PDB file of C-alpha atoms and ligand atoms in Angstrom:
ATOM      1  CA  MET A  17     -14.003 105.332   3.125  1.00  0.00           C
ATOM      2  CA  ALA A  18     -14.856 106.662  -0.279  1.00  0.00           C
ATOM      3  CA  ARG A  19     -17.946 104.990  -1.570  1.00  0.00           C
ATOM      4  CA  ARG A  20     -18.484 103.620  -5.008  1.00  0.00           C
ATOM      5  CA  LEU A  21     -21.718 105.080  -6.265  1.00  0.00           C
ATOM      6  CA  ASP A  22     -23.295 105.861  -9.557  1.00  0.00           C
ATOM      7  CA  TYR A  23     -24.200 109.478  -9.506  1.00  0.00           C
ATOM      8  CA  LYS A  24     -23.212 112.518  -7.501  1.00  0.00           C
ATOM      9  CA  ASP A  25     -25.436 115.519  -7.363  1.00  0.00           C
ATOM     10  CA  HIS A  26     -23.801 118.865  -7.987  1.00  0.00           C
ATOM     11  CA  ARG A  27     -26.737 121.197  -7.607  1.00  0.00           C
ATOM     12  CA  ARG A  28     -25.800 124.405  -5.903  1.00  0.00           C
ATOM     13  CA  GLU A  29     -28.148 123.736  -2.987  1.00  0.00           C
ATOM     14  CA  LEU A  30     -26.313 120.558  -2.091  1.00  0.00           C
ATOM     15  CA  ASP A  31     -22.913 121.930  -3.011  1.00  0.00           C
ATOM     16  CA  ALA A  32     -23.550 124.509  -0.315  1.00  0.00           C
ATOM     17  CA  ASN A  33     -23.637 121.629   2.159  1.00  0.00           C
ATOM     18  CA  ARG A  34     -20.469 120.936   4.044  1.00  0.00           C
ATOM     19  CA  TYR A  35     -21.251 117.453   5.318  1.00  0.00           C
ATOM     20  CA  VAL A  36     -24.302 115.922   3.676  1.00  0.00           C
ATOM     21  CA  TYR A  37     -24.569 114.897   0.039  1.00  0.00           C
ATOM     22  CA  ALA A  38     -26.895 112.785  -2.049  1.00  0.00           C
ATOM     23  CA  VAL A  39     -26.265 110.186  -4.692  1.00  0.00           C
ATOM     24  CA  VAL A  40     -28.645 107.965  -6.561  1.00  0.00           C
ATOM     25  CA  SER A  41     -27.409 104.448  -6.101  1.00  0.00           C
ATOM     26  CA  ARG A  42     -28.632 101.606  -8.259  1.00  0.00           C
ATOM     27  CA  ARG A  43     -26.934  99.228  -5.823  1.00  0.00           C
ATOM     28  CA  ALA A  44     -28.911 100.619  -2.881  1.00  0.00           C
ATOM     29  CA  ARG A  45     -31.927 101.065  -5.169  1.00  0.00           C
ATOM     30  CA  GLY A  46     -32.650 104.641  -4.286  1.00  0.00           C
ATOM     31  CA  LEU A  47     -31.236 107.833  -2.888  1.00  0.00           C
ATOM     32  CA  SER A  48     -28.246 107.291  -0.676  1.00  0.00           C
ATOM     33  CA  ILE A  49     -27.666 110.181   1.682  1.00  0.00           C
ATOM     34  CA  GLY A  50     -23.997 110.441   2.508  1.00  0.00           C
ATOM     35  CA  VAL A  51     -22.523 112.026   5.607  1.00  0.00           C
ATOM     36  CA  ASN A  52     -18.950 113.202   5.157  1.00  0.00           C
ATOM     37  CA  LEU A  53     -17.101 113.679   8.438  1.00  0.00           C
ATOM     38  CA  ASN A  54     -13.836 114.392   6.636  1.00  0.00           C
ATOM     39  CA  PRO A  55     -14.314 117.678   4.798  1.00  0.00           C
ATOM     40  CA  ASP A  56     -10.540 118.110   5.186  1.00  0.00           C
ATOM     41  CA  LYS A  57     -10.154 114.957   2.986  1.00  0.00           C
ATOM     42  CA  ALA A  58      -7.847 113.413   5.593  1.00  0.00           C
ATOM     43  CA  CYS A  59      -7.655 109.622   5.752  1.00  0.00           C
ATOM     44  CA  ASN A  60      -5.411 107.219   7.652  1.00  0.00           C
ATOM     45  CA  PHE A  61      -5.313 105.013   4.544  1.00  0.00           C
ATOM     46  CA  ASP A  62      -3.927 106.039   1.172  1.00  0.00           C
ATOM     47  CA  CYS A  63      -5.596 103.512  -1.115  1.00  0.00           C
ATOM     48  CA  PRO A  64      -4.255 103.886  -4.661  1.00  0.00           C
ATOM     49  CA  TYR A  65      -7.804 103.355  -5.956  1.00  0.00           C
ATOM     50  CA  CYS A  66      -9.261 106.148  -3.808  1.00  0.00           C
ATOM     51  CA  GLN A  67     -11.600 108.405  -5.744  1.00  0.00           C
ATOM     52  CA  VAL A  68     -11.357 111.387  -3.435  1.00  0.00           C
ATOM     53  CA  ASP A  69      -9.767 114.275  -5.321  1.00  0.00           C
ATOM     54  CA  ARG A  70      -6.921 115.359  -3.048  1.00  0.00           C
ATOM     55  CA  THR A  71      -5.334 117.598  -5.668  1.00  0.00           C
ATOM     56  CA  THR A  72      -7.569 120.380  -4.363  1.00  0.00           C
ATOM     57  CA  PRO A  73      -7.467 121.428  -0.701  1.00  0.00           C
ATOM     58  CA  GLY A  74     -10.152 120.264   1.699  1.00  0.00           C
ATOM     59  CA  GLY A  75     -11.984 122.346   4.260  1.00  0.00           C
ATOM     60  CA  PRO A  76     -11.459 122.689   7.998  1.00  0.00           C
ATOM     61  CA  SER A  77     -11.163 119.428   9.909  1.00  0.00           C
ATOM     62  CA  ARG A  78     -13.485 120.437  12.744  1.00  0.00           C
ATOM     63  CA  VAL A  79     -16.995 119.038  12.344  1.00  0.00           C
ATOM     64  CA  ASN A  80     -19.837 121.330  13.323  1.00  0.00           C
ATOM     65  CA  VAL A  81     -22.412 118.783  14.479  1.00  0.00           C
ATOM     66  CA  PRO A  82     -25.431 121.134  14.657  1.00  0.00           C
ATOM     67  CA  ASP A  83     -24.741 122.226  11.072  1.00  0.00           C
ATOM     68  CA  LEU A  84     -24.401 118.601  10.016  1.00  0.00           C
ATOM     69  CA  ALA A  85     -27.700 117.724  11.693  1.00  0.00           C
ATOM     70  CA  ALA A  86     -29.433 120.659  10.033  1.00  0.00           C
ATOM     71  CA  GLU A  87     -28.167 119.628   6.595  1.00  0.00           C
ATOM     72  CA  LEU A  88     -29.308 116.050   7.151  1.00  0.00           C
ATOM     73  CA  GLU A  89     -32.727 117.038   8.430  1.00  0.00           C
ATOM     74  CA  ASP A  90     -33.237 119.376   5.498  1.00  0.00           C
ATOM     75  CA  LEU A  91     -32.401 116.699   2.955  1.00  0.00           C
ATOM     76  CA  LEU A  92     -34.506 114.032   4.681  1.00  0.00           C
ATOM     77  CA  ARG A  93     -37.478 116.405   4.701  1.00  0.00           C
ATOM     78  CA  ARG A  94     -37.037 117.314   1.061  1.00  0.00           C
ATOM     79  CA  ALA A  95     -36.707 113.663   0.051  1.00  0.00           C
ATOM     80  CA  SER A  96     -40.302 113.148   1.047  1.00  0.00           C
ATOM     81  CA  GLY A  97     -41.383 116.374  -0.643  1.00  0.00           C
ATOM     82  CA  ASP A  98     -40.117 118.685  -3.361  1.00  0.00           C
ATOM     83  CA  LEU A  99     -36.786 117.023  -4.048  1.00  0.00           C
ATOM     84  CA  TRP A 100     -38.090 114.791  -6.841  1.00  0.00           C
ATOM     85  CA  ALA A 101     -39.553 117.754  -8.691  1.00  0.00           C
ATOM     86  CA  THR A 102     -36.189 119.538  -8.643  1.00  0.00           C
ATOM     87  CA  PRO A 103     -33.490 119.031 -11.298  1.00  0.00           C
ATOM     88  CA  PRO A 104     -31.570 116.779 -11.561  1.00  0.00           C
ATOM     89  CA  PHE A 105     -33.615 114.546  -9.253  1.00  0.00           C
ATOM     90  CA  ASP A 106     -36.667 114.919 -11.494  1.00  0.00           C
ATOM     91  CA  THR A 107     -34.848 112.687 -13.986  1.00  0.00           C
ATOM     92  CA  VAL A 108     -34.471 109.804 -11.514  1.00  0.00           C
ATOM     93  CA  ALA A 109     -36.454 106.684 -12.405  1.00  0.00           C
ATOM     94  CA  PRO A 110     -39.662 106.464 -10.348  1.00  0.00           C
ATOM     95  CA  GLU A 111     -38.660 103.190  -8.697  1.00  0.00           C
ATOM     96  CA  LEU A 112     -35.477 104.837  -7.341  1.00  0.00           C
ATOM     97  CA  ARG A 113     -37.279 107.812  -5.779  1.00  0.00           C
ATOM     98  CA  ARG A 114     -36.868 106.706  -2.193  1.00  0.00           C
ATOM     99  CA  VAL A 115     -34.281 107.185   0.511  1.00  0.00           C
ATOM    100  CA  ALA A 116     -32.359 103.915   0.562  1.00  0.00           C
ATOM    101  CA  ASP A 117     -29.938 104.683   3.371  1.00  0.00           C
ATOM    102  CA  VAL A 118     -28.029 107.262   5.352  1.00  0.00           C
ATOM    103  CA  ALA A 119     -24.361 106.345   5.192  1.00  0.00           C
ATOM    104  CA  PHE A 120     -21.335 107.734   6.995  1.00  0.00           C
ATOM    105  CA  ALA A 121     -18.779 107.582   4.198  1.00  0.00           C
ATOM    106  CA  GLY A 122     -17.294 110.520   2.367  1.00  0.00           C
ATOM    107  CA  ASP A 123     -13.752 111.748   1.923  1.00  0.00           C
ATOM    108  CA  GLY A 124     -11.855 109.874   4.640  1.00  0.00           C
ATOM    109  CA  GLU A 125     -12.255 107.455   7.541  1.00  0.00           C
ATOM    110  CA  PRO A 126     -15.433 108.620   9.333  1.00  0.00           C
ATOM    111  CA  THR A 127     -14.442 107.345  12.771  1.00  0.00           C
ATOM    112  CA  THR A 128     -11.368 109.581  12.899  1.00  0.00           C
ATOM    113  CA  PRO A 129     -12.803 112.975  13.948  1.00  0.00           C
ATOM    114  CA  PRO A 130     -13.458 113.513  17.666  1.00  0.00           C
ATOM    115  CA  GLU A 131     -17.007 114.559  16.726  1.00  0.00           C
ATOM    116  CA  PHE A 132     -17.801 111.085  15.331  1.00  0.00           C
ATOM    117  CA  SER A 133     -19.833 110.034  18.341  1.00  0.00           C
ATOM    118  CA  ALA A 134     -21.904 113.235  18.525  1.00  0.00           C
ATOM    119  CA  ALA A 135     -22.454 113.169  14.768  1.00  0.00           C
ATOM    120  CA  ALA A 136     -23.625 109.559  14.896  1.00  0.00           C
ATOM    121  CA  ARG A 137     -26.087 110.382  17.665  1.00  0.00           C
ATOM    122  CA  ALA A 138     -27.418 113.415  15.794  1.00  0.00           C
ATOM    123  CA  ALA A 139     -27.831 111.410  12.584  1.00  0.00           C
ATOM    124  CA  ARG A 140     -29.611 108.649  14.438  1.00  0.00           C
ATOM    125  CA  GLU A 141     -32.038 111.112  15.999  1.00  0.00           C
ATOM    126  CA  ALA A 142     -32.751 112.789  12.660  1.00  0.00           C
ATOM    127  CA  ARG A 143     -33.255 109.437  10.971  1.00  0.00           C
ATOM    128  CA  ASP A 144     -35.588 108.216  13.745  1.00  0.00           C
ATOM    129  CA  ARG A 145     -37.689 111.341  13.478  1.00  0.00           C
ATOM    130  CA  LEU A 146     -37.794 111.874   9.726  1.00  0.00           C
ATOM    131  CA  ALA A 147     -37.049 108.564   8.045  1.00  0.00           C
ATOM    132  CA  PRO A 148     -37.724 105.658  10.402  1.00  0.00           C
ATOM    133  CA  GLY A 149     -36.945 102.363   8.739  1.00  0.00           C
ATOM    134  CA  VAL A 150     -34.148 103.817   6.601  1.00  0.00           C
ATOM    135  CA  PRO A 151     -30.904 102.095   7.627  1.00  0.00           C
ATOM    136  CA  LEU A 152     -28.087 104.141   9.119  1.00  0.00           C
ATOM    137  CA  ARG A 153     -24.807 102.673   7.900  1.00  0.00           C
ATOM    138  CA  LEU A 154     -21.180 103.169   8.830  1.00  0.00           C
ATOM    139  CA  LEU A 155     -18.575 102.504   6.146  1.00  0.00           C
ATOM    140  CA  THR A 156     -15.258 102.091   7.898  1.00  0.00           C
ATOM    141  CA  ASN A 157     -11.742 100.797   7.336  1.00  0.00           C
ATOM    142  CA  ALA A 158     -11.926  99.300  10.849  1.00  0.00           C
ATOM    143  CA  THR A 159      -8.671 100.890  12.005  1.00  0.00           C
ATOM    144  CA  LEU A 160     -10.225 102.610  15.022  1.00  0.00           C
ATOM    145  CA  LEU A 161     -12.953 100.211  16.072  1.00  0.00           C
ATOM    146  CA  HIS A 162     -10.989  99.264  19.210  1.00  0.00           C
ATOM    147  CA  LYS A 163     -11.166 102.828  20.576  1.00  0.00           C
ATOM    148  CA  ASP A 164     -13.701 103.238  23.367  1.00  0.00           C
ATOM    149  CA  ARG A 165     -15.114 106.463  21.933  1.00  0.00           C
ATOM    150  CA  VAL A 166     -15.700 104.733  18.581  1.00  0.00           C
ATOM    151  CA  ARG A 167     -17.080 101.488  19.961  1.00  0.00           C
ATOM    152  CA  ALA A 168     -19.562 103.337  22.116  1.00  0.00           C
ATOM    153  CA  ALA A 169     -20.933 105.129  19.059  1.00  0.00           C
ATOM    154  CA  LEU A 170     -21.359 101.985  16.963  1.00  0.00           C
ATOM    155  CA  ALA A 171     -24.678 101.323  18.693  1.00  0.00           C
ATOM    156  CA  GLU A 172     -26.142 104.292  16.816  1.00  0.00           C
ATOM    157  CA  PHE A 173     -25.740 102.449  13.502  1.00  0.00           C
ATOM    158  CA  ASP A 174     -27.930  99.726  12.070  1.00  0.00           C
ATOM    159  CA  GLU A 175     -25.211  98.306   9.850  1.00  0.00           C
ATOM    160  CA  LEU A 176     -21.423  98.267   9.862  1.00  0.00           C
ATOM    161  CA  TRP A 177     -19.769  97.878   6.468  1.00  0.00           C
ATOM    162  CA  CYS A 178     -16.093  97.120   7.094  1.00  0.00           C
ATOM    163  CA  LYS A 179     -13.300  97.182   4.540  1.00  0.00           C
ATOM    164  CA  LEU A 180     -11.103  94.117   4.031  1.00  0.00           C
ATOM    165  CA  ASP A 181      -9.184  94.320   0.765  1.00  0.00           C
ATOM    166  CA  ALA A 182      -6.439  91.775   1.408  1.00  0.00           C
ATOM    167  CA  GLY A 183      -5.436  88.534   3.066  1.00  0.00           C
ATOM    168  CA  THR A 184      -1.764  89.239   3.701  1.00  0.00           C
ATOM    169  CA  GLU A 185       0.075  92.102   5.364  1.00  0.00           C
ATOM    170  CA  ALA A 186       2.099  92.894   2.244  1.00  0.00           C
ATOM    171  CA  TYR A 187      -0.923  93.099  -0.043  1.00  0.00           C
ATOM    172  CA  PHE A 188      -2.844  95.099   2.564  1.00  0.00           C
ATOM    173  CA  GLN A 189      -0.056  97.672   2.646  1.00  0.00           C
ATOM    174  CA  LEU A 190       0.012  97.789  -1.135  1.00  0.00           C
ATOM    175  CA  VAL A 191      -3.705  98.234  -1.848  1.00  0.00           C
ATOM    176  CA  ASP A 192      -4.629 100.293   1.213  1.00  0.00           C
ATOM    177  CA  GLY A 193      -1.476 102.431   1.267  1.00  0.00           C
ATOM    178  CA  THR A 194      -0.820 102.209   4.977  1.00  0.00           C
ATOM    179  CA  ARG A 195       1.760 101.027   7.476  1.00  0.00           C
ATOM    180  CA  LEU A 196      -0.865 100.461  10.129  1.00  0.00           C
ATOM    181  CA  PRO A 197      -0.647  96.838  11.290  1.00  0.00           C
ATOM    182  CA  PHE A 198      -2.932  94.427   9.412  1.00  0.00           C
ATOM    183  CA  ARG A 199      -3.307  92.539  12.685  1.00  0.00           C
ATOM    184  CA  ARG A 200      -5.096  95.500  14.185  1.00  0.00           C
ATOM    185  CA  ILE A 201      -7.696  95.488  11.406  1.00  0.00           C
ATOM    186  CA  LEU A 202      -8.285  91.755  11.841  1.00  0.00           C
ATOM    187  CA  ASP A 203      -8.506  92.054  15.635  1.00  0.00           C
ATOM    188  CA  ASN A 204     -10.961  94.933  15.301  1.00  0.00           C
ATOM    189  CA  LEU A 205     -13.152  93.058  12.848  1.00  0.00           C
ATOM    190  CA  LEU A 206     -13.298  90.124  15.252  1.00  0.00           C
ATOM    191  CA  LEU A 207     -13.975  92.387  18.211  1.00  0.00           C
ATOM    192  CA  VAL A 208     -17.000  93.950  16.574  1.00  0.00           C
ATOM    193  CA  ALA A 209     -18.220  90.834  14.742  1.00  0.00           C
ATOM    194  CA  ARG A 210     -18.443  89.039  18.074  1.00  0.00           C
ATOM    195  CA  GLU A 211     -20.929  91.657  19.201  1.00  0.00           C
ATOM    196  CA  ARG A 212     -23.032  91.948  16.043  1.00  0.00           C
ATOM    197  CA  PRO A 213     -23.015  90.807  12.423  1.00  0.00           C
ATOM    198  CA  ILE A 214     -20.854  92.909  10.127  1.00  0.00           C
ATOM    199  CA  VAL A 215     -20.753  93.341   6.358  1.00  0.00           C
ATOM    200  CA  ILE A 216     -17.328  92.922   4.766  1.00  0.00           C
ATOM    201  CA  GLN A 217     -16.603  95.201   1.803  1.00  0.00           C
ATOM    202  CA  SER A 218     -13.731  94.039  -0.364  1.00  0.00           C
ATOM    203  CA  LEU A 219     -12.448  95.987  -3.325  1.00  0.00           C
ATOM    204  CA  PHE A 220     -10.181  94.035  -5.636  1.00  0.00           C
ATOM    205  CA  LEU A 221      -8.388  95.689  -8.513  1.00  0.00           C
ATOM    206  CA  ALA A 222      -5.633  95.264 -11.060  1.00  0.00           C
ATOM    207  CA  LEU A 223      -2.455  97.138 -10.166  1.00  0.00           C
ATOM    208  CA  ASP A 224      -0.283  97.638 -13.226  1.00  0.00           C
ATOM    209  CA  GLY A 225      -2.532  95.101 -14.906  1.00  0.00           C
ATOM    210  CA  VAL A 226      -2.112  92.457 -12.205  1.00  0.00           C
ATOM    211  CA  GLY A 227      -4.891  91.451  -9.838  1.00  0.00           C
ATOM    212  CA  PRO A 228      -4.612  89.513  -6.576  1.00  0.00           C
ATOM    213  CA  ASP A 229      -3.388  85.962  -7.171  1.00  0.00           C
ATOM    214  CA  ASP A 230      -5.127  82.832  -5.941  1.00  0.00           C
ATOM    215  CA  ALA A 231      -2.898  82.640  -2.849  1.00  0.00           C
ATOM    216  CA  GLU A 232      -3.978  86.150  -1.842  1.00  0.00           C
ATOM    217  CA  ILE A 233      -7.638  85.276  -2.281  1.00  0.00           C
ATOM    218  CA  GLU A 234      -7.128  82.095  -0.272  1.00  0.00           C
ATOM    219  CA  ALA A 235      -5.511  84.146   2.498  1.00  0.00           C
ATOM    220  CA  TRP A 236      -8.397  86.672   2.358  1.00  0.00           C
ATOM    221  CA  VAL A 237     -10.931  83.868   2.739  1.00  0.00           C
ATOM    222  CA  SER A 238      -8.957  82.329   5.598  1.00  0.00           C
ATOM    223  CA  ARG A 239      -8.959  85.681   7.447  1.00  0.00           C
ATOM    224  CA  MET A 240     -12.739  85.753   7.299  1.00  0.00           C
ATOM    225  CA  ARG A 241     -12.948  82.099   8.217  1.00  0.00           C
ATOM    226  CA  GLY A 242     -10.759  82.959  11.210  1.00  0.00           C
ATOM    227  CA  ILE A 243     -13.274  85.578  12.302  1.00  0.00           C
ATOM    228  CA  THR A 244     -16.235  83.215  12.108  1.00  0.00           C
ATOM    229  CA  ALA A 245     -14.290  80.365  13.736  1.00  0.00           C
ATOM    230  CA  GLN A 246     -13.659  82.616  16.746  1.00  0.00           C
ATOM    231  CA  GLY A 247     -17.315  83.542  17.156  1.00  0.00           C
ATOM    232  CA  GLY A 248     -17.568  86.522  14.838  1.00  0.00           C
ATOM    233  CA  ARG A 249     -20.575  86.920  12.560  1.00  0.00           C
ATOM    234  CA  ILE A 250     -20.255  88.078   8.966  1.00  0.00           C
ATOM    235  CA  ASP A 251     -23.622  88.933   7.443  1.00  0.00           C
ATOM    236  CA  HIS A 252     -22.253  88.853   3.912  1.00  0.00           C
ATOM    237  CA  VAL A 253     -19.282  89.896   1.820  1.00  0.00           C
ATOM    238  CA  GLN A 254     -19.458  92.528  -0.934  1.00  0.00           C
ATOM    239  CA  VAL A 255     -16.943  91.961  -3.715  1.00  0.00           C
ATOM    240  CA  TYR A 256     -16.437  94.849  -6.100  1.00  0.00           C
ATOM    241  CA  THR A 257     -13.845  96.647  -8.162  1.00  0.00           C
ATOM    242  CA  VAL A 258     -12.927 100.165  -9.206  1.00  0.00           C
ATOM    243  CA  ALA A 259     -15.850 101.869 -10.925  1.00  0.00           C
ATOM    244  CA  ARG A 260     -14.433 105.026 -12.473  1.00  0.00           C
ATOM    245  CA  ALA A 261     -10.825 105.734 -13.341  1.00  0.00           C
ATOM    246  CA  PRO A 262      -8.969 106.461 -10.071  1.00  0.00           C
ATOM    247  CA  SER A 263      -6.340 109.184 -10.094  1.00  0.00           C
ATOM    248  CA  ASP A 264      -3.568 106.574  -9.804  1.00  0.00           C
ATOM    249  CA  PRO A 265      -3.068 105.322 -13.381  1.00  0.00           C
ATOM    250  CA  ARG A 266      -1.745 101.968 -12.095  1.00  0.00           C
ATOM    251  CA  CYS A 267      -5.269 101.004 -11.026  1.00  0.00           C
ATOM    252  CA  GLY A 268      -7.746  99.208 -13.224  1.00  0.00           C
ATOM    253  CA  PRO A 269     -10.830  97.065 -12.735  1.00  0.00           C
ATOM    254  CA  LEU A 270     -10.971  93.288 -12.478  1.00  0.00           C
ATOM    255  CA  ASP A 271     -13.295  91.616 -14.934  1.00  0.00           C
ATOM    256  CA  ALA A 272     -16.630  90.196 -13.847  1.00  0.00           C
ATOM    257  CA  ALA A 273     -15.483  86.590 -14.192  1.00  0.00           C
ATOM    258  CA  ARG A 274     -12.594  87.144 -11.767  1.00  0.00           C
ATOM    259  CA  LEU A 275     -14.870  88.898  -9.278  1.00  0.00           C
ATOM    260  CA  GLU A 276     -17.284  85.976  -9.495  1.00  0.00           C
ATOM    261  CA  ALA A 277     -14.442  83.530  -8.883  1.00  0.00           C
ATOM    262  CA  ILE A 278     -13.382  85.529  -5.805  1.00  0.00           C
ATOM    263  CA  ALA A 279     -16.951  85.535  -4.497  1.00  0.00           C
ATOM    264  CA  ALA A 280     -17.186  81.807  -5.162  1.00  0.00           C
ATOM    265  CA  ALA A 281     -14.110  81.277  -2.979  1.00  0.00           C
ATOM    266  CA  ALA A 282     -15.856  83.099  -0.143  1.00  0.00           C
ATOM    267  CA  ARG A 283     -19.042  81.100  -0.673  1.00  0.00           C
ATOM    268  CA  ALA A 284     -17.081  77.863  -0.562  1.00  0.00           C
ATOM    269  CA  ALA A 285     -16.069  78.872   2.974  1.00  0.00           C
ATOM    270  CA  GLY A 286     -19.727  79.240   3.925  1.00  0.00           C
ATOM    271  CA  LEU A 287     -19.956  83.007   3.553  1.00  0.00           C
ATOM    272  CA  GLY A 288     -22.662  84.841   1.659  1.00  0.00           C
ATOM    273  CA  ALA A 289     -21.023  86.875  -1.095  1.00  0.00           C
ATOM    274  CA  VAL A 290     -22.436  89.407  -3.535  1.00  0.00           C
ATOM    275  CA  VAL A 291     -20.584  90.764  -6.565  1.00  0.00           C
ATOM    276  CA  TYR A 292     -20.931  94.352  -7.760  1.00  0.00           C
ATOM    277  CA  ALA A 293     -19.206  94.387 -11.127  1.00  0.00           C
TER     278      ALA A 293
HETATM  279  S1  SF4 B 307     -10.101 104.317   3.105  1.00  0.00           S
HETATM  280 FE1  SF4 B 307      -9.056 104.393   1.120  1.00  0.00          FE
HETATM  281  S2  SF4 B 307     -10.722 104.640  -0.365  1.00  0.00           S
HETATM  282 FE2  SF4 B 307     -11.556 105.229   1.633  1.00  0.00          FE
HETATM  283  S3  SF4 B 307     -11.207 107.477   1.765  1.00  0.00           S
HETATM  284 FE3  SF4 B 307      -9.451 106.464   2.741  1.00  0.00          FE
HETATM  285  S4  SF4 B 307      -7.912 106.355   1.119  1.00  0.00           S
HETATM  286 FE4  SF4 B 307      -9.930 106.724   0.115  1.00  0.00          FE
END
């Protein structure tokens, strides 16, 4: 679930981290602390717009939860102390010098590793102790939300941000690079949205210069309408596009007007929609 963010820190101290990284996010209005449970860069999607560099090998797939917790605790402590006096964070605008969230995102689907549940619990405990009030978010492609071990761990998170990039099976396969059944994603979104409100994250892009047509957007809206009609709750929809050049040269951004039109289609169905152009 690679995350679109503005700035990635490459200081040696954080580069020494295996699991926890920090980015300054104008969207989140502050420091977003990322937790990467996929240091091996493995993902069950193969989105052509993915910004994870898989031309270089990843690390071991096993997640060492105590190490992860130690990295997170260290960064949370420093964020209320010396971090802002240390380059490059000393250049961050004063109004952004706050921890905006702790987000499970990173270089693959975070719910995949068997350590997901233990990592979520450890992150929750660290957040409660060191940064109460900072939201703990899960960014997920929703493929595994039906698994008991995953569902049980969802309670650790304050917010679930779930990917939905398409309205039809064919377009889903194209833009998310998977043969996993689209029905499973939709069923999983409904399953979870019936228990608690979810945020839908939808990335729309131009592939070989062509974006999703109106029929695709209509189908996308009708999928979300289907969720709400069956008792699911969608807090809001985030509509965005590719930020930096992905490795796949077929991918390009949609313009702001098209993103606004897509968001307007969601709003017309009674959904709150925010555009990040
Ligand atoms: S879900 Fe897609 S964008 Fe996210 S890490 Fe996997 S391949 Fe990349």
